[in-house]
CSV table of C-alpha atoms in Angstrom, one decimal:
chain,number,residue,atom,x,y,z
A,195,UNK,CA,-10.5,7.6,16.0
A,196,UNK,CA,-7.2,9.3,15.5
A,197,UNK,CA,-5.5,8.2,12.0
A,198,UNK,CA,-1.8,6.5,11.4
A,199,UNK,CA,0.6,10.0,12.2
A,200,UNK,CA,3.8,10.3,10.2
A,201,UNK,CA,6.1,13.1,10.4
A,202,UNK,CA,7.7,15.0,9.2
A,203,UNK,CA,6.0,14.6,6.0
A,204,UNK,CA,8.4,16.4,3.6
A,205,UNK,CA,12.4,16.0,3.8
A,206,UNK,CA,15.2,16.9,1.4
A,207,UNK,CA,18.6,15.9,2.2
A,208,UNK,CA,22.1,15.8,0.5
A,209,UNK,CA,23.2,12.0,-0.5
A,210,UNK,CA,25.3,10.5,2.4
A,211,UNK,CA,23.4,12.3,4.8
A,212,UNK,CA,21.6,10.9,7.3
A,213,UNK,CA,17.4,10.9,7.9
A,214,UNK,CA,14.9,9.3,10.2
A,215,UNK,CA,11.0,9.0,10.3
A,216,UNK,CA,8.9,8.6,12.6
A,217,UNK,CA,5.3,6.8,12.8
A,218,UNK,CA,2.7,6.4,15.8
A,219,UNK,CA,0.4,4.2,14.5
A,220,UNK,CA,-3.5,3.8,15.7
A,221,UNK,CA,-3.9,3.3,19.2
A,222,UNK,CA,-4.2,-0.1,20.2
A,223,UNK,CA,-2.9,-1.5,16.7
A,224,UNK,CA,-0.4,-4.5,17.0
A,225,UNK,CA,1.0,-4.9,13.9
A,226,UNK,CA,2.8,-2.3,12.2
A,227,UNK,CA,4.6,-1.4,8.8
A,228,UNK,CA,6.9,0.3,7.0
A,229,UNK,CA,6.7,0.5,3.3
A,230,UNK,CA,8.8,2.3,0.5
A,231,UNK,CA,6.7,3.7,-2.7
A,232,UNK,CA,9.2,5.0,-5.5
A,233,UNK,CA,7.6,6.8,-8.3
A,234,UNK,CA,5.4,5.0,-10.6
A,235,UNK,CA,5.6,2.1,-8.5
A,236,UNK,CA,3.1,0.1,-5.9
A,237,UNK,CA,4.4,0.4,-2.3
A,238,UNK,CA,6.8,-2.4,-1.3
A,239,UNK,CA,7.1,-3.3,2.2
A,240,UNK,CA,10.3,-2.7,3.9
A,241,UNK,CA,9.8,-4.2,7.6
A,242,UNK,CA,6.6,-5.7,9.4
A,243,UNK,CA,6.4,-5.5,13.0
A,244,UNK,CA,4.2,-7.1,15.1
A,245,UNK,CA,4.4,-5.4,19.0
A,246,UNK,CA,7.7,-4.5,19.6
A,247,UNK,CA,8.8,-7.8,17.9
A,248,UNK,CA,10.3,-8.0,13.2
A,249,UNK,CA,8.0,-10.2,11.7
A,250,UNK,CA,9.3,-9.4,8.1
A,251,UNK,CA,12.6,-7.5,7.0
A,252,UNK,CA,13.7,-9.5,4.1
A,253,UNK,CA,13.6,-6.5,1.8
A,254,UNK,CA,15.2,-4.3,4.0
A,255,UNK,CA,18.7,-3.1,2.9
A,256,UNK,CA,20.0,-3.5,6.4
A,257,UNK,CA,23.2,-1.8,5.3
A,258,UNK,CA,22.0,1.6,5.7
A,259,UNK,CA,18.4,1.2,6.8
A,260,UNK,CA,17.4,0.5,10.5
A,261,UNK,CA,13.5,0.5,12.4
A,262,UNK,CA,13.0,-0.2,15.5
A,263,UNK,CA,9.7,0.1,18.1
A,264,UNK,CA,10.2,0.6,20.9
A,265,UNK,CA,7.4,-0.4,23.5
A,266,UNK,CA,5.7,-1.8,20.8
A,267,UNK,CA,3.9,1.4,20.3
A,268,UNK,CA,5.5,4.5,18.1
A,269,UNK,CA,8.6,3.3,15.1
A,270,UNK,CA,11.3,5.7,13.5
A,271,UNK,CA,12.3,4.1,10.2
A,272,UNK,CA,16.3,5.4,10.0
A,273,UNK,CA,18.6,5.6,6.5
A,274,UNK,CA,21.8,5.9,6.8
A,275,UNK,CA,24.0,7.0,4.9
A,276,UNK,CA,21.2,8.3,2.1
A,277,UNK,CA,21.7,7.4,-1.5
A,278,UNK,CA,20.3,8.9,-4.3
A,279,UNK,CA,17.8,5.6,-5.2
A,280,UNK,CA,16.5,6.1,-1.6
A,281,UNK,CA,14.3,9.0,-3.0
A,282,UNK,CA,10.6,7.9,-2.2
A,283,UNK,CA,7.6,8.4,-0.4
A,284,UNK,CA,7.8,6.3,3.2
A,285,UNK,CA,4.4,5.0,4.3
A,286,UNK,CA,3.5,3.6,7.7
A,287,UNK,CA,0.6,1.4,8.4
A,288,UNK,CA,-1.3,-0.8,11.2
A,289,UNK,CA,-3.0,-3.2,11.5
A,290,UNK,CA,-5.2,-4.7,14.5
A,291,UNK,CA,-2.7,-7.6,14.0
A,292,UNK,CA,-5.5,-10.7,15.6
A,293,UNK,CA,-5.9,-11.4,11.9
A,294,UNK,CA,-2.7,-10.8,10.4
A,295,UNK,CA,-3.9,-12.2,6.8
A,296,UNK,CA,-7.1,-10.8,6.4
A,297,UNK,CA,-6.8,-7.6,8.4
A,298,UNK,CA,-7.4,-3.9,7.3
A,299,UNK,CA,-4.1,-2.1,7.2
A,300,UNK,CA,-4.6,1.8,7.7
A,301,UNK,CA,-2.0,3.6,6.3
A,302,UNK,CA,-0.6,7.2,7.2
A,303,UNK,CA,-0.4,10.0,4.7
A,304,UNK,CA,3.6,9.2,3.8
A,305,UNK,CA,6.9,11.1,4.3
A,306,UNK,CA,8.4,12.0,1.1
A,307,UNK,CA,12.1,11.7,1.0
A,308,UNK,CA,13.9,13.7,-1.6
A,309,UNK,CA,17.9,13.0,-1.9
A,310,UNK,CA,19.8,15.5,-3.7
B,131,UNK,CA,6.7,-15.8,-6.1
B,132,UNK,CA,3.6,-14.0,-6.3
B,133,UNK,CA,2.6,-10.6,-8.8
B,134,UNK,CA,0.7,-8.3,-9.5
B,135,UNK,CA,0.3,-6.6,-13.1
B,136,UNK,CA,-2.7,-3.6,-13.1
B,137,UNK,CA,-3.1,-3.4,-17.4
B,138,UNK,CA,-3.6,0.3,-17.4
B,139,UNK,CA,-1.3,2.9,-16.3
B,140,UNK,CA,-3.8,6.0,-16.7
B,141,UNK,CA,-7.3,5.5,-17.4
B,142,UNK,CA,-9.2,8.6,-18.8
B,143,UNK,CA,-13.0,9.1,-18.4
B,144,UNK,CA,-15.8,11.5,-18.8
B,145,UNK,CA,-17.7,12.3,-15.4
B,146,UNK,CA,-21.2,9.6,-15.3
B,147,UNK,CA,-19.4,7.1,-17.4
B,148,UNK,CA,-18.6,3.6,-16.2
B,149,UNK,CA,-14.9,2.6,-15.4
B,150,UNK,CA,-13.0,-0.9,-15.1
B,151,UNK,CA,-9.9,-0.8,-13.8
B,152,UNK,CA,-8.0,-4.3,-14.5
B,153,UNK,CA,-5.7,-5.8,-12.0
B,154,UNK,CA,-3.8,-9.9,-13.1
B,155,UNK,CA,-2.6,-11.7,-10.2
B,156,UNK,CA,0.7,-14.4,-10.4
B,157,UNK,CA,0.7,-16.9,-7.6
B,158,UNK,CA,1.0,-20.4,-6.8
B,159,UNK,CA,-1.3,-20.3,-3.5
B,160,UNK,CA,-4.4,-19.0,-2.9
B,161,UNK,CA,-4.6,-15.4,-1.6
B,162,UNK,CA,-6.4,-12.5,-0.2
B,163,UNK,CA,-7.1,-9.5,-2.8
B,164,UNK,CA,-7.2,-5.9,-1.8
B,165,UNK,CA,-7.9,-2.9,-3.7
B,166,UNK,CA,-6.9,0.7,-2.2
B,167,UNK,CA,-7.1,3.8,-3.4
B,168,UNK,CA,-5.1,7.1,-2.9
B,169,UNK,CA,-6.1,10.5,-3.1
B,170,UNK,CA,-3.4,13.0,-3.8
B,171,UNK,CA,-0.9,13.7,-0.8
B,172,UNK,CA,-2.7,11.4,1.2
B,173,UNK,CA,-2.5,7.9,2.7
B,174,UNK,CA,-4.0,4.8,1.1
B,175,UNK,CA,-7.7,3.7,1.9
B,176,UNK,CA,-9.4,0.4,1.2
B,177,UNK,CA,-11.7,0.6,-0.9
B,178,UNK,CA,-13.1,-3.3,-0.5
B,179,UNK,CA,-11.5,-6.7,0.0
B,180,UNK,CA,-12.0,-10.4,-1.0
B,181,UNK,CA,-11.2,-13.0,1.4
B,182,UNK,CA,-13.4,-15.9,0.5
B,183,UNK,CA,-17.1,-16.5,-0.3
B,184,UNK,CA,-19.4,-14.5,-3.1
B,185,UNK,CA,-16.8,-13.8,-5.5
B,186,UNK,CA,-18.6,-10.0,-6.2
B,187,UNK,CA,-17.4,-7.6,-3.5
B,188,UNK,CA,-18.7,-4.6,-2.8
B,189,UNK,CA,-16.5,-2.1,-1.4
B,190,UNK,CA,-17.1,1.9,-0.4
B,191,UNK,CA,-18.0,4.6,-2.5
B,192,UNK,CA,-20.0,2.6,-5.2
B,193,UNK,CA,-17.1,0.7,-6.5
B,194,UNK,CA,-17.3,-3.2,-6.5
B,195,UNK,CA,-14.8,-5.7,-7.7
B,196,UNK,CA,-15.1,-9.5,-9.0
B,197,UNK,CA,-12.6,-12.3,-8.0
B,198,UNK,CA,-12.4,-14.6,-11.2
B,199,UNK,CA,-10.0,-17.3,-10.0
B,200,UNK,CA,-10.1,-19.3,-13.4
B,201,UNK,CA,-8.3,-16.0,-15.0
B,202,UNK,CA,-6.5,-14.6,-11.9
B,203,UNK,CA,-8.3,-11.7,-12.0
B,204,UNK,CA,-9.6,-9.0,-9.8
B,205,UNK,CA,-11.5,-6.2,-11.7
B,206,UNK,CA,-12.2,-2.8,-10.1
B,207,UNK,CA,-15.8,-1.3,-11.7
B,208,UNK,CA,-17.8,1.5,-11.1
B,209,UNK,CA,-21.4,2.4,-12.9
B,210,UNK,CA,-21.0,5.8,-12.9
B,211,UNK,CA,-17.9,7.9,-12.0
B,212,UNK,CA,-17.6,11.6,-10.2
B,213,UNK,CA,-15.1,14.2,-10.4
B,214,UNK,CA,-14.1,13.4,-6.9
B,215,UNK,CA,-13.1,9.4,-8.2
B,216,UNK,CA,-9.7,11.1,-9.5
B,217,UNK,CA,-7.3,9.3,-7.7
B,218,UNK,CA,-4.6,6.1,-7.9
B,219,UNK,CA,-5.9,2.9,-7.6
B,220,UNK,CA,-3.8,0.5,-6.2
B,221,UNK,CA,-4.7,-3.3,-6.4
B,222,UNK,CA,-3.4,-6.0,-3.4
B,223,UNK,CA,-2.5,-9.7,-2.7
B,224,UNK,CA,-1.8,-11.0,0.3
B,225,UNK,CA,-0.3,-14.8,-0.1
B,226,UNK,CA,-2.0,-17.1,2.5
B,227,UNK,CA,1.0,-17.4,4.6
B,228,UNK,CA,3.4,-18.9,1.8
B,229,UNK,CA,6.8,-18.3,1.8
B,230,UNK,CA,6.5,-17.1,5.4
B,231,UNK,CA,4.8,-14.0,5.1
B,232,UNK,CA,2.8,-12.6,8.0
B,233,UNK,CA,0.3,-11.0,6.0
B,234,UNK,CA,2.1,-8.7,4.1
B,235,UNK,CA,0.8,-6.8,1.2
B,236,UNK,CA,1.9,-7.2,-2.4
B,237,UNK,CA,1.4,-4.5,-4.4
B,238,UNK,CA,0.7,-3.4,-8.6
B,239,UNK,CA,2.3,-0.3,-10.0
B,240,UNK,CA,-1.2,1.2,-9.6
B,241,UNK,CA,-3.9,2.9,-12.4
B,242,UNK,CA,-4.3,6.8,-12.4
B,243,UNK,CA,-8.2,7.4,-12.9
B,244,UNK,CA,-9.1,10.5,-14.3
B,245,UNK,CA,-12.6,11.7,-14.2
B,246,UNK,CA,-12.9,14.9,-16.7
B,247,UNK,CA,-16.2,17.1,-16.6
């Protein structure tokens, strides 16, 4: 079966700019995520979504990033405006989401943000 | 609030050798652990998880880990290592619904295996 897609999977913007992602997650997959991995750290989650419904966005910094899913099937993950802390590698996963605690989450190869 | 602490940033070792990679857990509540591994420019992968029962786990590629609960420990090991075992390890808890999380993962800072010829 066809992986988690991200794209595009390399961006470098100017801070105060603005940037948006973009995940399709495996077909059929409920639950999705978005997580933020800075370097040298473990990935932290941003925002859990589970269908088109926000589970989790406690640790989102809703003053300048935004998800949505629409149709509870593909997400973009938005920041705007950029800073220069935002610099990390985005990753997306899904989950089958009937199991949320125990469930696999498959995770896509990352978009690597890089603010100048 | 729950934590994770993986002891060893980089962990060099010949090609054949065996490997441990250490990974401490902080929480009040029982939890799911989770280890996952990353190859370079690439997604993460699970390599095995424990969610309850025989506390050894055995995952893919030979590795296995042990759930100690008396230490809050989850151990990566592998008998014998291959070049292709280069790769960030990345150990997991997920707290059994405490504090309201929907089974979200929380992450270590990850280990950096390096398998040398």
């Amino acid at each position: 079966e066809a992986g988690v897609a991200q794209s595009p999977r390399y961006k470098i913007i100017e801070k105060r700019q603005s940037v948006a992602f973009w995940c399709n997650p495996i077909s059929g997959h409920a639950t999705l995520y978005w997580y933020q991995q800075i370097l040298g750290q473990g990935p932290k989650l941003l925002i859990q979504f589970q269908n088109n419904g926000v589970v989790d966005d406690s640790q989102l910094p809703k003053d300048r990033f935004s998800a949505e899913r629409l149709k509870g099937v593909d997400s973009t993950l938005k920041i705007q405006p950029a800073k220069l802390e935002d610099s990390a590698v985005y990753l997306c996963a899904s989950s089958p989401g009937s199991l949320l605690y125990t469930d696999t989450q498959y995770f896509g190869p990352g978009t690597r943000l890089t603010v100048l | 609030a729950q934590s994770v602490t993986q002891l060893d940033s980089q962990v060099p070792v010949f090609e054949e050798a065996p490997v441990e990679l250490r990974c401490n857990y902080s929480s009040s509540v029982s939890v799911y652990l989770f280890w996952y591994v990353q190859y370079p420019n690439q997604g993460l992968q699970l390599l095995l998880k424990y969610l309850s029962g025989s506390t050894l786990v055995k995952g893919i590629n030979g590795f296995e880990a042990e759930f100690n609960k008396s230490q809050t420990s989850f151990h990566l090991r592998k008998p014998s290592v291959h070049i292709s075992d280069t790769a960030e390890y990345f150990c997991a808890v997920n707290p059994r619904g405490y504090g309201g999380s929907q089974g979200n993962l929380i992450f270590g800072k990850g280990t950096k295996l390096s398998v040398k010829p």
